[in-house]
mmCIF file of C-alpha atoms in Angstrom:
data_model
loop_
_atom_site.group_PDB
_atom_site.id
_atom_site.type_symbol
_atom_site.label_atom_id
_atom_site.label_comp_id
_atom_site.label_asym_id
_atom_site.label_seq_id
_atom_site.Cartn_x
_atom_site.Cartn_y
_atom_site.Cartn_z
ATOM 1 C CA MET Y 1 20.631 4.859 13.862
ATOM 2 C CA LYS Y 2 19.621 1.369 15.059
ATOM 3 C CA GLN Y 3 17.039 2.854 17.432
ATOM 4 C CA LEU Y 4 15.648 5.004 14.603
ATOM 5 C CA LYS Y 5 15.382 1.939 12.357
ATOM 6 C CA ARG Y 6 13.535 -0.032 15.049
ATOM 7 C CA GLN Y 7 11.092 2.859 15.481
ATOM 8 C CA CYS Y 8 10.512 3.028 11.725
ATOM 9 C CA ILE Y 9 9.895 -0.719 11.476
ATOM 10 C CA SER Y 10 7.511 -0.617 14.450
ATOM 11 C CA THR Y 11 5.635 2.274 12.820
ATOM 12 C CA VAL Y 12 5.321 0.337 9.550
ATOM 13 C CA ILE Y 13 3.924 -2.729 11.331
ATOM 14 C CA LEU Y 14 1.459 -0.529 13.228
ATOM 15 C CA LEU Y 15 0.353 1.161 9.999
ATOM 16 C CA SER Y 16 -0.187 -2.231 8.375
ATOM 17 C CA VAL Y 17 -2.409 -3.375 11.240
ATOM 18 C CA ILE Y 18 -4.361 -0.097 11.268
ATOM 19 C CA THR Y 19 -4.886 -0.304 7.492
ATOM 20 C CA ALA Y 20 -6.237 -3.840 7.762
ATOM 21 C CA LEU Y 21 -8.503 -2.947 10.677
ATOM 22 C CA TRP Y 22 -9.761 0.177 8.926
ATOM 23 C CA ALA Y 23 -10.528 -1.833 5.818
ATOM 24 C CA SER Y 24 -12.707 -4.266 7.733
ATOM 25 C CA ASP Y 25 -14.258 -1.866 10.241
ATOM 26 C CA THR Y 26 -17.535 -1.119 8.527
ATOM 27 C CA ASN Y 27 -21.125 -2.030 9.286
ATOM 28 C CA ASN Y 28 -22.381 -1.307 5.777
ATOM 29 C CA CYS Y 29 -22.670 -3.177 2.526
ATOM 30 C CA ARG Y 30 -22.090 -1.676 -0.901
ATOM 31 C CA ILE Y 31 -24.603 -1.653 -3.755
ATOM 32 C CA VAL Y 32 -23.508 -0.925 -7.312
ATOM 33 C CA PHE Y 33 -26.020 -0.356 -10.114
ATOM 34 C CA TYR Y 34 -24.698 -0.133 -13.657
ATOM 35 C CA ARG Y 35 -25.828 0.004 -17.267
ATOM 36 C CA ASN Y 36 -23.933 -1.368 -20.214
ATOM 37 C CA ASP Y 37 -26.562 -1.617 -22.952
ATOM 38 C CA ASN Y 38 -25.161 -2.907 -26.226
ATOM 39 C CA LEU Y 39 -27.658 -0.906 -28.232
ATOM 40 C CA GLU Y 40 -27.196 1.641 -31.011
ATOM 41 C CA ASN Y 41 -29.896 3.956 -29.682
ATOM 42 C CA GLN Y 42 -29.101 5.871 -26.492
ATOM 43 C CA HIS Y 43 -31.955 5.101 -24.115
ATOM 44 C CA PRO Y 44 -33.079 7.723 -21.585
ATOM 45 C CA ALA Y 45 -32.016 7.551 -17.966
ATOM 46 C CA TYR Y 46 -33.540 4.746 -15.912
ATOM 47 C CA LYS Y 47 -34.901 5.687 -12.505
ATOM 48 C CA VAL Y 48 -34.011 3.323 -9.682
ATOM 49 C CA TYR Y 49 -36.077 3.320 -6.498
ATOM 50 C CA MET Y 50 -35.232 1.957 -3.067
ATOM 51 C CA ALA Y 51 -38.607 1.241 -1.540
ATOM 52 C CA ASP Y 52 -40.493 4.388 -2.681
ATOM 53 C CA SER Y 53 -37.544 6.806 -2.808
ATOM 54 C CA ILE Y 54 -35.606 7.452 -5.994
ATOM 55 C CA ILE Y 55 -31.882 6.924 -5.494
ATOM 56 C CA THR Y 56 -30.473 7.564 -8.977
ATOM 57 C CA LYS Y 57 -31.213 8.208 -12.640
ATOM 58 C CA LEU Y 58 -28.901 5.834 -14.480
ATOM 59 C CA LYS Y 59 -27.818 6.656 -18.023
ATOM 60 C CA ASN Y 60 -26.220 4.156 -20.372
ATOM 61 C CA LYS Y 61 -22.482 3.437 -19.823
ATOM 62 C CA THR Y 62 -22.636 4.694 -16.236
ATOM 63 C CA TYR Y 63 -22.683 3.211 -12.759
ATOM 64 C CA TYR Y 64 -23.878 4.361 -9.361
ATOM 65 C CA SER Y 65 -22.464 3.139 -6.070
ATOM 66 C CA PHE Y 66 -23.594 3.732 -2.504
ATOM 67 C CA TYR Y 67 -23.344 2.245 0.981
ATOM 68 C CA VAL Y 68 -26.313 1.104 3.031
ATOM 69 C CA LYS Y 69 -26.983 -0.870 6.184
ATOM 70 C CA PRO Y 70 -27.277 -4.583 5.411
ATOM 71 C CA GLY Y 71 -30.507 -6.521 5.566
ATOM 72 C CA CYS Y 72 -33.394 -7.238 3.209
ATOM 73 C CA LEU Y 73 -33.345 -4.561 0.501
ATOM 74 C CA TYR Y 74 -35.902 -3.870 -2.196
ATOM 75 C CA PHE Y 75 -35.243 -1.987 -5.456
ATOM 76 C CA LYS Y 76 -37.599 -1.289 -8.344
ATOM 77 C CA ASN Y 77 -37.979 0.472 -11.678
ATOM 78 C CA TYR Y 78 -40.935 1.500 -13.860
ATOM 79 C CA ASN Y 79 -40.101 1.444 -17.559
ATOM 80 C CA PRO Y 80 -42.949 1.219 -18.358
ATOM 81 C CA ASN Y 81 -43.933 -1.714 -16.182
ATOM 82 C CA LEU Y 82 -42.662 -2.642 -12.748
ATOM 83 C CA SER Y 83 -39.414 -4.566 -12.484
ATOM 84 C CA GLU Y 84 -37.947 -5.309 -9.091
ATOM 85 C CA ILE Y 85 -35.272 -7.149 -7.161
ATOM 86 C CA HIS Y 86 -35.101 -8.279 -3.534
ATOM 87 C CA LEU Y 87 -31.697 -8.699 -1.896
ATOM 88 C CA LYS Y 88 -30.659 -10.162 1.421
ATOM 89 C CA THR Y 89 -27.335 -8.452 2.073
ATOM 90 C CA GLN Y 90 -24.499 -8.819 4.553
ATOM 91 C CA LYS Y 91 -22.045 -6.265 5.902
ATOM 92 C CA ASP Y 92 -18.635 -5.750 4.258
ATOM 93 C CA LYS Y 93 -19.872 -7.195 0.954
ATOM 94 C CA THR Y 94 -20.384 -5.591 -2.448
ATOM 95 C CA TYR Y 95 -23.381 -6.417 -4.655
ATOM 96 C CA PHE Y 96 -23.364 -5.613 -8.387
ATOM 97 C CA ILE Y 97 -26.738 -5.176 -10.094
ATOM 98 C CA LYS Y 98 -26.973 -4.731 -13.843
ATOM 99 C CA LEU Y 99 -29.965 -2.806 -15.164
ATOM 100 C CA GLY Y 100 -30.943 -3.258 -18.791
ATOM 101 C CA PRO Y 101 -33.386 -4.595 -21.366
ATOM 102 C CA ASN Y 102 -34.689 -8.106 -21.024
ATOM 103 C CA PRO Y 103 -32.362 -10.245 -23.213
ATOM 104 C CA VAL Y 104 -35.298 -12.495 -24.150
ATOM 105 C CA SER Y 105 -37.577 -9.605 -25.081
ATOM 106 C CA PRO Y 106 -35.631 -6.309 -25.503
ATOM 107 C CA ASP Y 107 -38.799 -4.288 -26.122
ATOM 108 C CA SER Y 108 -40.361 -5.258 -22.785
ATOM 109 C CA SER Y 109 -39.668 -3.892 -19.322
ATOM 110 C CA LEU Y 110 -36.179 -3.614 -17.889
ATOM 111 C CA VAL Y 111 -34.735 -6.290 -15.649
ATOM 112 C CA PHE Y 112 -32.426 -6.215 -12.656
ATOM 113 C CA THR Y 113 -29.671 -8.846 -12.803
ATOM 114 C CA LEU Y 114 -27.501 -9.695 -9.811
ATOM 115 C CA MET Y 115 -24.032 -10.156 -11.316
ATOM 116 C CA ASP Y 116 -21.009 -12.166 -10.297
ATOM 117 C CA SER Y 117 -18.493 -9.785 -8.721
ATOM 118 C CA ALA Y 118 -15.556 -10.696 -10.975
ATOM 119 C CA MET Y 119 -17.625 -10.481 -14.160
ATOM 120 C CA ALA Y 120 -19.164 -7.148 -13.158
ATOM 121 C CA ARG Y 121 -15.784 -5.582 -12.357
ATOM 122 C CA LYS Y 122 -14.443 -6.642 -15.749
ATOM 123 C CA GLU Y 123 -17.439 -5.048 -17.501
ATOM 124 C CA LEU Y 124 -16.991 -1.816 -15.577
ATOM 125 C CA ILE Y 125 -13.295 -1.612 -16.423
ATOM 126 C CA ARG Y 126 -13.272 -2.817 -20.023
ATOM 127 C CA ASN Y 127 -16.205 -0.644 -21.069
ATOM 128 C CA GLN Y 128 -14.854 2.346 -19.092
ATOM 129 C CA LEU Y 129 -18.184 3.135 -17.476
ATOM 130 C CA THR Y 130 -18.515 6.567 -15.922
ATOM 131 C CA ASN Y 131 -19.242 7.084 -12.246
ATOM 132 C CA LYS Y 132 -22.725 8.619 -12.041
ATOM 133 C CA ALA Y 133 -22.144 9.973 -8.539
ATOM 134 C CA PRO Y 134 -18.500 9.875 -7.459
ATOM 135 C CA THR Y 135 -17.940 9.105 -3.821
ATOM 136 C CA LYS Y 136 -14.776 8.888 -1.763
ATOM 137 C CA LYS Y 137 -14.740 5.098 -1.922
ATOM 138 C CA ASP Y 138 -15.677 4.414 -5.556
ATOM 139 C CA VAL Y 139 -13.132 3.148 -8.028
ATOM 140 C CA PHE Y 140 -13.427 0.142 -10.279
ATOM 141 C CA ILE Y 141 -9.891 -1.039 -10.402
ATOM 142 C CA PRO Y 142 -9.838 -4.714 -9.390
ATOM 143 C CA GLN Y 143 -8.811 -5.206 -5.775
ATOM 144 C CA ASN Y 144 -5.997 -7.677 -6.514
ATOM 145 C CA SER Y 145 -2.939 -7.386 -8.711
ATOM 146 C CA ILE Y 146 0.240 -9.337 -9.331
ATOM 147 C CA GLY Y 147 3.269 -8.155 -11.225
ATOM 148 C CA PHE Y 148 7.003 -7.810 -11.540
ATOM 149 C CA ASN Y 149 9.543 -4.991 -11.453
ATOM 150 C CA ILE Y 150 13.056 -4.693 -12.816
ATOM 151 C CA GLY Y 151 15.560 -1.908 -12.409
ATOM 152 C CA GLY Y 152 18.576 -0.809 -10.473
ATOM 153 C CA GLY Y 153 20.232 1.951 -8.556
ATOM 154 C CA PHE Y 154 23.153 3.025 -6.430
ATOM 155 C CA GLY Y 155 24.242 2.567 -2.839
ATOM 156 C CA LEU Y 156 24.618 5.505 -0.488
ATOM 157 C CA ASP Y 157 27.880 4.204 0.933
ATOM 158 C CA LYS Y 158 30.799 2.599 -0.914
ATOM 159 C CA ALA Y 159 34.454 1.708 -0.390
ATOM 160 C CA SER Y 160 37.446 0.994 -2.577
ATOM 161 C CA ALA Y 161 37.906 -2.767 -3.004
ATOM 162 C CA VAL Y 162 40.427 -3.152 -5.834
ATOM 163 C CA ASN Y 163 43.243 -0.957 -7.102
ATOM 164 C CA THR Y 164 43.448 -1.394 -10.865
ATOM 165 C CA THR Y 165 46.518 -1.167 -13.111
ATOM 166 C CA THR Y 166 45.259 2.206 -14.366
ATOM 167 C CA ALA Y 167 45.430 3.575 -10.814
ATOM 168 C CA GLU Y 168 41.637 3.775 -10.787
ATOM 169 C CA ASP Y 169 39.840 2.321 -7.790
ATOM 170 C CA ALA Y 170 36.970 -0.147 -8.212
ATOM 171 C CA TYR Y 171 34.290 0.241 -5.563
ATOM 172 C CA ILE Y 172 31.771 -2.073 -3.910
ATOM 173 C CA SER Y 173 28.584 -1.101 -2.079
ATOM 174 C CA PHE Y 174 26.083 -2.956 0.088
ATOM 175 C CA GLY Y 175 23.266 -1.055 -1.669
ATOM 176 C CA GLY Y 176 22.158 -0.397 -5.223
ATOM 177 C CA GLY Y 177 22.852 -2.663 -8.180
ATOM 178 C CA LEU Y 178 20.375 -4.936 -9.962
ATOM 179 C CA ASP Y 179 16.854 -5.012 -8.505
ATOM 180 C CA LEU Y 180 14.305 -7.715 -9.459
ATOM 181 C CA GLY Y 181 10.958 -8.277 -7.776
ATOM 182 C CA LEU Y 182 7.577 -9.994 -7.787
ATOM 183 C CA ASN Y 183 4.697 -8.252 -6.083
ATOM 184 C CA TYR Y 184 1.118 -8.729 -4.944
ATOM 185 C CA THR Y 185 -1.138 -5.797 -4.060
ATOM 186 C CA LEU Y 186 -4.509 -5.816 -2.302
ATOM 187 C CA GLU Y 187 -6.634 -2.661 -2.364
ATOM 188 C CA PHE Y 188 -8.838 -2.655 0.724
ATOM 189 C CA ILE Y 189 -10.765 0.491 -0.086
ATOM 190 C CA LYS Y 190 -10.340 3.266 -2.581
ATOM 191 C CA ASN Y 191 -6.948 4.960 -2.362
ATOM 192 C CA PHE Y 192 -5.600 2.540 0.247
ATOM 193 C CA GLY Y 193 -3.880 -0.813 -0.169
ATOM 194 C CA LEU Y 194 -1.175 -3.141 1.004
ATOM 195 C CA ALA Y 195 1.692 -4.485 -1.143
ATOM 196 C CA LEU Y 196 3.778 -7.604 -0.575
ATOM 197 C CA ASP Y 197 7.055 -7.864 -2.505
ATOM 198 C CA PHE Y 198 9.584 -10.660 -2.991
ATOM 199 C CA GLY Y 199 12.850 -9.275 -4.316
ATOM 200 C CA TYR Y 200 16.393 -10.094 -5.313
ATOM 201 C CA LYS Y 201 19.156 -7.488 -5.281
ATOM 202 C CA ARG Y 202 22.751 -7.772 -6.448
ATOM 203 C CA SER Y 203 25.496 -5.133 -6.198
ATOM 204 C CA PHE Y 204 28.598 -5.300 -8.386
ATOM 205 C CA LEU Y 205 32.126 -4.009 -8.404
ATOM 206 C CA HIS Y 206 32.151 -0.640 -10.173
ATOM 207 C CA PRO Y 207 33.787 -0.098 -12.515
ATOM 208 C CA SER Y 208 34.048 -3.766 -13.457
ATOM 209 C CA ILE Y 209 37.450 -5.378 -14.016
ATOM 210 C CA SER Y 210 38.413 -8.064 -16.527
ATOM 211 C CA ASN Y 211 40.313 -10.399 -14.205
ATOM 212 C CA GLY Y 212 38.042 -10.574 -11.171
ATOM 213 C CA SER Y 213 34.777 -9.609 -9.556
ATOM 214 C CA ILE Y 214 33.007 -8.902 -6.284
ATOM 215 C CA HIS Y 215 29.261 -8.983 -5.847
ATOM 216 C CA PHE Y 216 26.903 -8.675 -2.905
ATOM 217 C CA GLU Y 217 23.530 -10.410 -3.233
ATOM 218 C CA ARG Y 218 20.528 -10.585 -0.940
ATOM 219 C CA LYS Y 219 16.849 -11.496 -1.040
ATOM 220 C CA ASN Y 220 14.125 -9.399 0.538
ATOM 221 C CA ILE Y 221 10.515 -9.648 1.618
ATOM 222 C CA SER Y 222 8.801 -6.270 1.908
ATOM 223 C CA ILE Y 223 5.392 -5.122 3.107
ATOM 224 C CA THR Y 224 4.124 -1.643 2.236
ATOM 225 C CA PRO Y 225 0.908 0.170 3.220
ATOM 226 C CA LEU Y 226 0.005 2.276 0.170
ATOM 227 C CA TYR Y 227 -1.827 5.533 -0.407
ATOM 228 C CA MET Y 228 -2.914 6.001 -4.022
ATOM 229 C CA ILE Y 229 -3.606 9.455 -5.478
ATOM 230 C CA PRO Y 230 -5.714 9.552 -8.694
ATOM 231 C CA LEU Y 231 -4.200 11.718 -11.436
ATOM 232 C CA ASN Y 232 -7.187 11.821 -13.812
ATOM 233 C CA LYS Y 233 -10.974 11.595 -13.658
ATOM 234 C CA LYS Y 234 -11.135 7.956 -14.742
ATOM 235 C CA GLU Y 235 -8.477 7.150 -12.130
ATOM 236 C CA SER Y 236 -6.596 5.092 -14.704
ATOM 237 C CA SER Y 237 -3.419 6.968 -13.774
ATOM 238 C CA ARG Y 238 -2.339 7.387 -10.184
ATOM 239 C CA LEU Y 239 0.554 7.974 -7.835
ATOM 240 C CA LYS Y 240 1.249 5.223 -5.285
ATOM 241 C CA ILE Y 241 3.115 6.343 -2.170
ATOM 242 C CA GLY Y 242 4.174 4.037 0.646
ATOM 243 C CA ILE Y 243 6.478 3.452 3.580
ATOM 244 C CA GLY Y 244 7.193 -0.128 4.552
ATOM 245 C CA GLY Y 245 9.353 -2.676 6.297
ATOM 246 C CA ASP Y 246 11.880 -5.096 4.784
ATOM 247 C CA LEU Y 247 13.392 -8.405 5.808
ATOM 248 C CA TYR Y 248 16.685 -9.183 4.046
ATOM 249 C CA LEU Y 249 17.595 -12.868 3.842
ATOM 250 C CA ASN Y 250 20.836 -14.750 3.093
ATOM 251 C CA PRO Y 251 23.078 -11.756 2.368
ATOM 252 C CA GLU Y 252 26.375 -12.891 0.834
ATOM 253 C CA MET Y 253 29.430 -11.151 -0.578
ATOM 254 C CA THR Y 254 31.376 -13.232 -3.098
ATOM 255 C CA PHE Y 255 35.025 -12.509 -3.969
ATOM 256 C CA GLU Y 256 36.633 -13.860 -7.175
ATOM 257 C CA LEU Y 257 40.004 -12.134 -7.065
ATOM 258 C CA SER Y 258 42.493 -15.004 -7.236
ATOM 259 C CA LYS Y 259 43.898 -13.732 -10.537
ATOM 260 C CA ILE Y 260 44.856 -10.431 -8.931
ATOM 261 C CA LYS Y 261 48.044 -9.960 -6.948
ATOM 262 C CA ASP Y 262 47.300 -10.553 -3.244
ATOM 263 C CA GLY Y 263 43.709 -11.412 -4.206
ATOM 264 C CA PHE Y 264 41.598 -14.337 -3.041
ATOM 265 C CA ASP Y 265 38.380 -16.247 -3.628
ATOM 266 C CA ASP Y 266 35.911 -16.431 -0.761
ATOM 267 C CA THR Y 267 32.260 -16.073 0.227
ATOM 268 C CA TRP Y 268 31.279 -14.031 3.267
ATOM 269 C CA LYS Y 269 27.903 -14.534 4.872
ATOM 270 C CA TYR Y 270 26.058 -11.761 6.679
ATOM 271 C CA LYS Y 271 23.225 -11.947 9.195
ATOM 272 C CA ASP Y 272 19.602 -11.570 8.120
ATOM 273 C CA GLN Y 273 18.520 -8.000 8.785
ATOM 274 C CA GLN Y 274 15.476 -5.765 8.989
ATOM 275 C CA GLY Y 275 15.182 -2.445 7.230
ATOM 276 C CA PHE Y 276 12.666 0.056 5.914
ATOM 277 C CA HIS Y 277 11.902 1.841 2.665
ATOM 278 C CA ILE Y 278 9.969 4.778 1.215
ATOM 279 C CA SER Y 279 8.615 4.530 -2.325
ATOM 280 C CA ALA Y 280 6.698 6.534 -4.911
ATOM 281 C CA PHE Y 281 5.393 4.956 -8.131
ATOM 282 C CA TYR Y 282 3.450 6.251 -11.126
ATOM 283 C CA GLU Y 283 0.949 3.672 -12.399
ATOM 284 C CA THR Y 284 -1.208 3.713 -15.513
ATOM 285 C CA ILE Y 285 -3.960 1.102 -15.862
ATOM 286 C CA MET Y 286 -5.100 -0.147 -19.268
ATOM 287 C CA PRO Y 287 -8.613 -1.436 -20.163
ATOM 288 C CA SER Y 288 -7.158 -4.924 -20.671
ATOM 289 C CA ASP Y 289 -6.561 -5.262 -16.890
ATOM 290 C CA TRP Y 290 -2.813 -4.754 -17.343
ATOM 291 C CA SER Y 291 -0.881 -1.857 -15.878
ATOM 292 C CA PHE Y 292 2.546 -0.285 -16.174
ATOM 293 C CA GLN Y 293 4.369 1.376 -13.309
ATOM 294 C CA ILE Y 294 7.670 3.131 -12.771
ATOM 295 C CA GLY Y 295 9.012 4.646 -9.612
ATOM 296 C CA ILE Y 296 11.755 5.351 -7.128
ATOM 297 C CA THR Y 297 12.527 3.701 -3.793
ATOM 298 C CA TYR Y 298 14.772 4.791 -0.949
ATOM 299 C CA TYR Y 299 15.738 1.968 1.421
ATOM 300 C CA ASN Y 300 17.897 1.624 4.513
ATOM 301 C CA VAL Y 301 19.445 -1.445 6.155
ATOM 302 C CA ASN Y 302 22.656 -2.319 8.011
ATOM 303 C CA TYR Y 303 24.409 -5.686 7.567
ATOM 304 C CA ASN Y 304 26.592 -7.480 10.130
ATOM 305 C CA PHE Y 305 29.316 -9.950 9.172
ATOM 306 C CA LYS Y 306 28.548 -13.535 10.188
ATOM 307 C CA SER Y 307 31.198 -15.881 8.762
ATOM 308 C CA GLY Y 308 33.681 -16.482 5.945
ATOM 309 C CA GLU Y 309 34.884 -19.689 4.324
ATOM 310 C CA LYS Y 310 38.590 -18.753 4.449
ATOM 311 C CA TYR Y 311 39.001 -15.147 5.513
ATOM 312 C CA TYR Y 312 37.218 -12.431 7.451
ATOM 313 C CA PRO Y 313 36.987 -8.632 7.043
ATOM 314 C CA THR Y 314 39.174 -6.217 8.942
ATOM 315 C CA SER Y 315 37.585 -2.899 7.943
ATOM 316 C CA ASP Y 316 34.501 -1.546 9.658
ATOM 317 C CA PHE Y 317 32.900 -0.956 6.240
ATOM 318 C CA LEU Y 318 32.914 -4.702 5.522
ATOM 319 C CA ILE Y 319 32.087 -5.783 9.086
ATOM 320 C CA ASN Y 320 29.080 -3.469 9.482
ATOM 321 C CA GLY Y 321 27.901 -2.780 5.953
ATOM 322 C CA GLN Y 322 25.594 0.186 5.380
ATOM 323 C CA GLY Y 323 23.139 -1.092 2.755
ATOM 324 C CA GLY Y 324 21.075 2.011 2.076
ATOM 325 C CA GLY Y 325 20.409 3.024 -1.512
ATOM 326 C CA ILE Y 326 18.102 4.535 -4.109
ATOM 327 C CA ASN Y 327 16.669 2.375 -6.899
ATOM 328 C CA ILE Y 328 14.528 3.155 -9.920
ATOM 329 C CA THR Y 329 12.373 0.287 -11.150
ATOM 330 C CA GLY Y 330 9.575 -0.287 -13.643
ATOM 331 C CA GLY Y 331 7.319 -3.201 -14.477
ATOM 332 C CA LEU Y 332 3.976 -4.683 -15.463
ATOM 333 C CA GLY Y 333 1.031 -5.810 -13.376
ATOM 334 C CA TYR Y 334 -2.175 -7.767 -13.973
ATOM 335 C CA HIS Y 335 -5.337 -6.769 -12.065
ATOM 336 C CA PHE Y 336 -8.050 -9.256 -11.159
#
């Protein structure tokens, strides 16, 4: 089992490196033309030329995205007079160009406006512009998001810890319980990203008893390469699937059983451990840059007893705790 876990963790690290390298391994730049005319009348499609070749006919409330080798680029439009823009571009960068009426003189020729990246992305999302020519890499969900999740689950292994007066056993597990987390996600390219999570988990005695308690708490840092599958044409709903590595910090089991016959109070510390997880989340993204997600995570980790304040465990379950479990969590995210 330990060898399998090491192989899984090594695979996760390798996938993370490959994802990052893949994201940056391109010799092209990206050009995005879009229209967002705030006019009552629907204007005809605007033709956009690169040098003397037409590259798209752009209707209102649409965008067109393509990749091209970087350098000095020249675009133009005749409607009815010539309007043009010259760009000096660099590889791995995205350039947003807004095409529309001249704000000073709306009845004159169109103008090209080079837009700030953040402002352009917000316009594309909030106004739900349609992709004029969908490509494998085009999606206008902001590349960064932060959020939180809350939920819980159950451990895959448990043991009886307390015999109650009703002859019912109360169990404790190294997995499951309360699950809280903060997360940051970076989308390198369409459908691929990397998530970083900071979590807190706490397992409880189940069923709970009135005159005592046991809980096992731990903190975790997780990294997850993600593959995102669009579920609708606007890509505002998608399935996020990932396999990642975990680092569990400061695991502690706390006993408060002094009121029970032969019980005791103590805190047992366990060694920091590595683990892995597999997750699948459904995410829906709203025009306001907020999103909601809910999903399920399977995780696996083994804990090793380190020290106790007064006592120490005698059972193998408590010495080498199996901390695998399945949790269901949901939360909100903000995209920027």
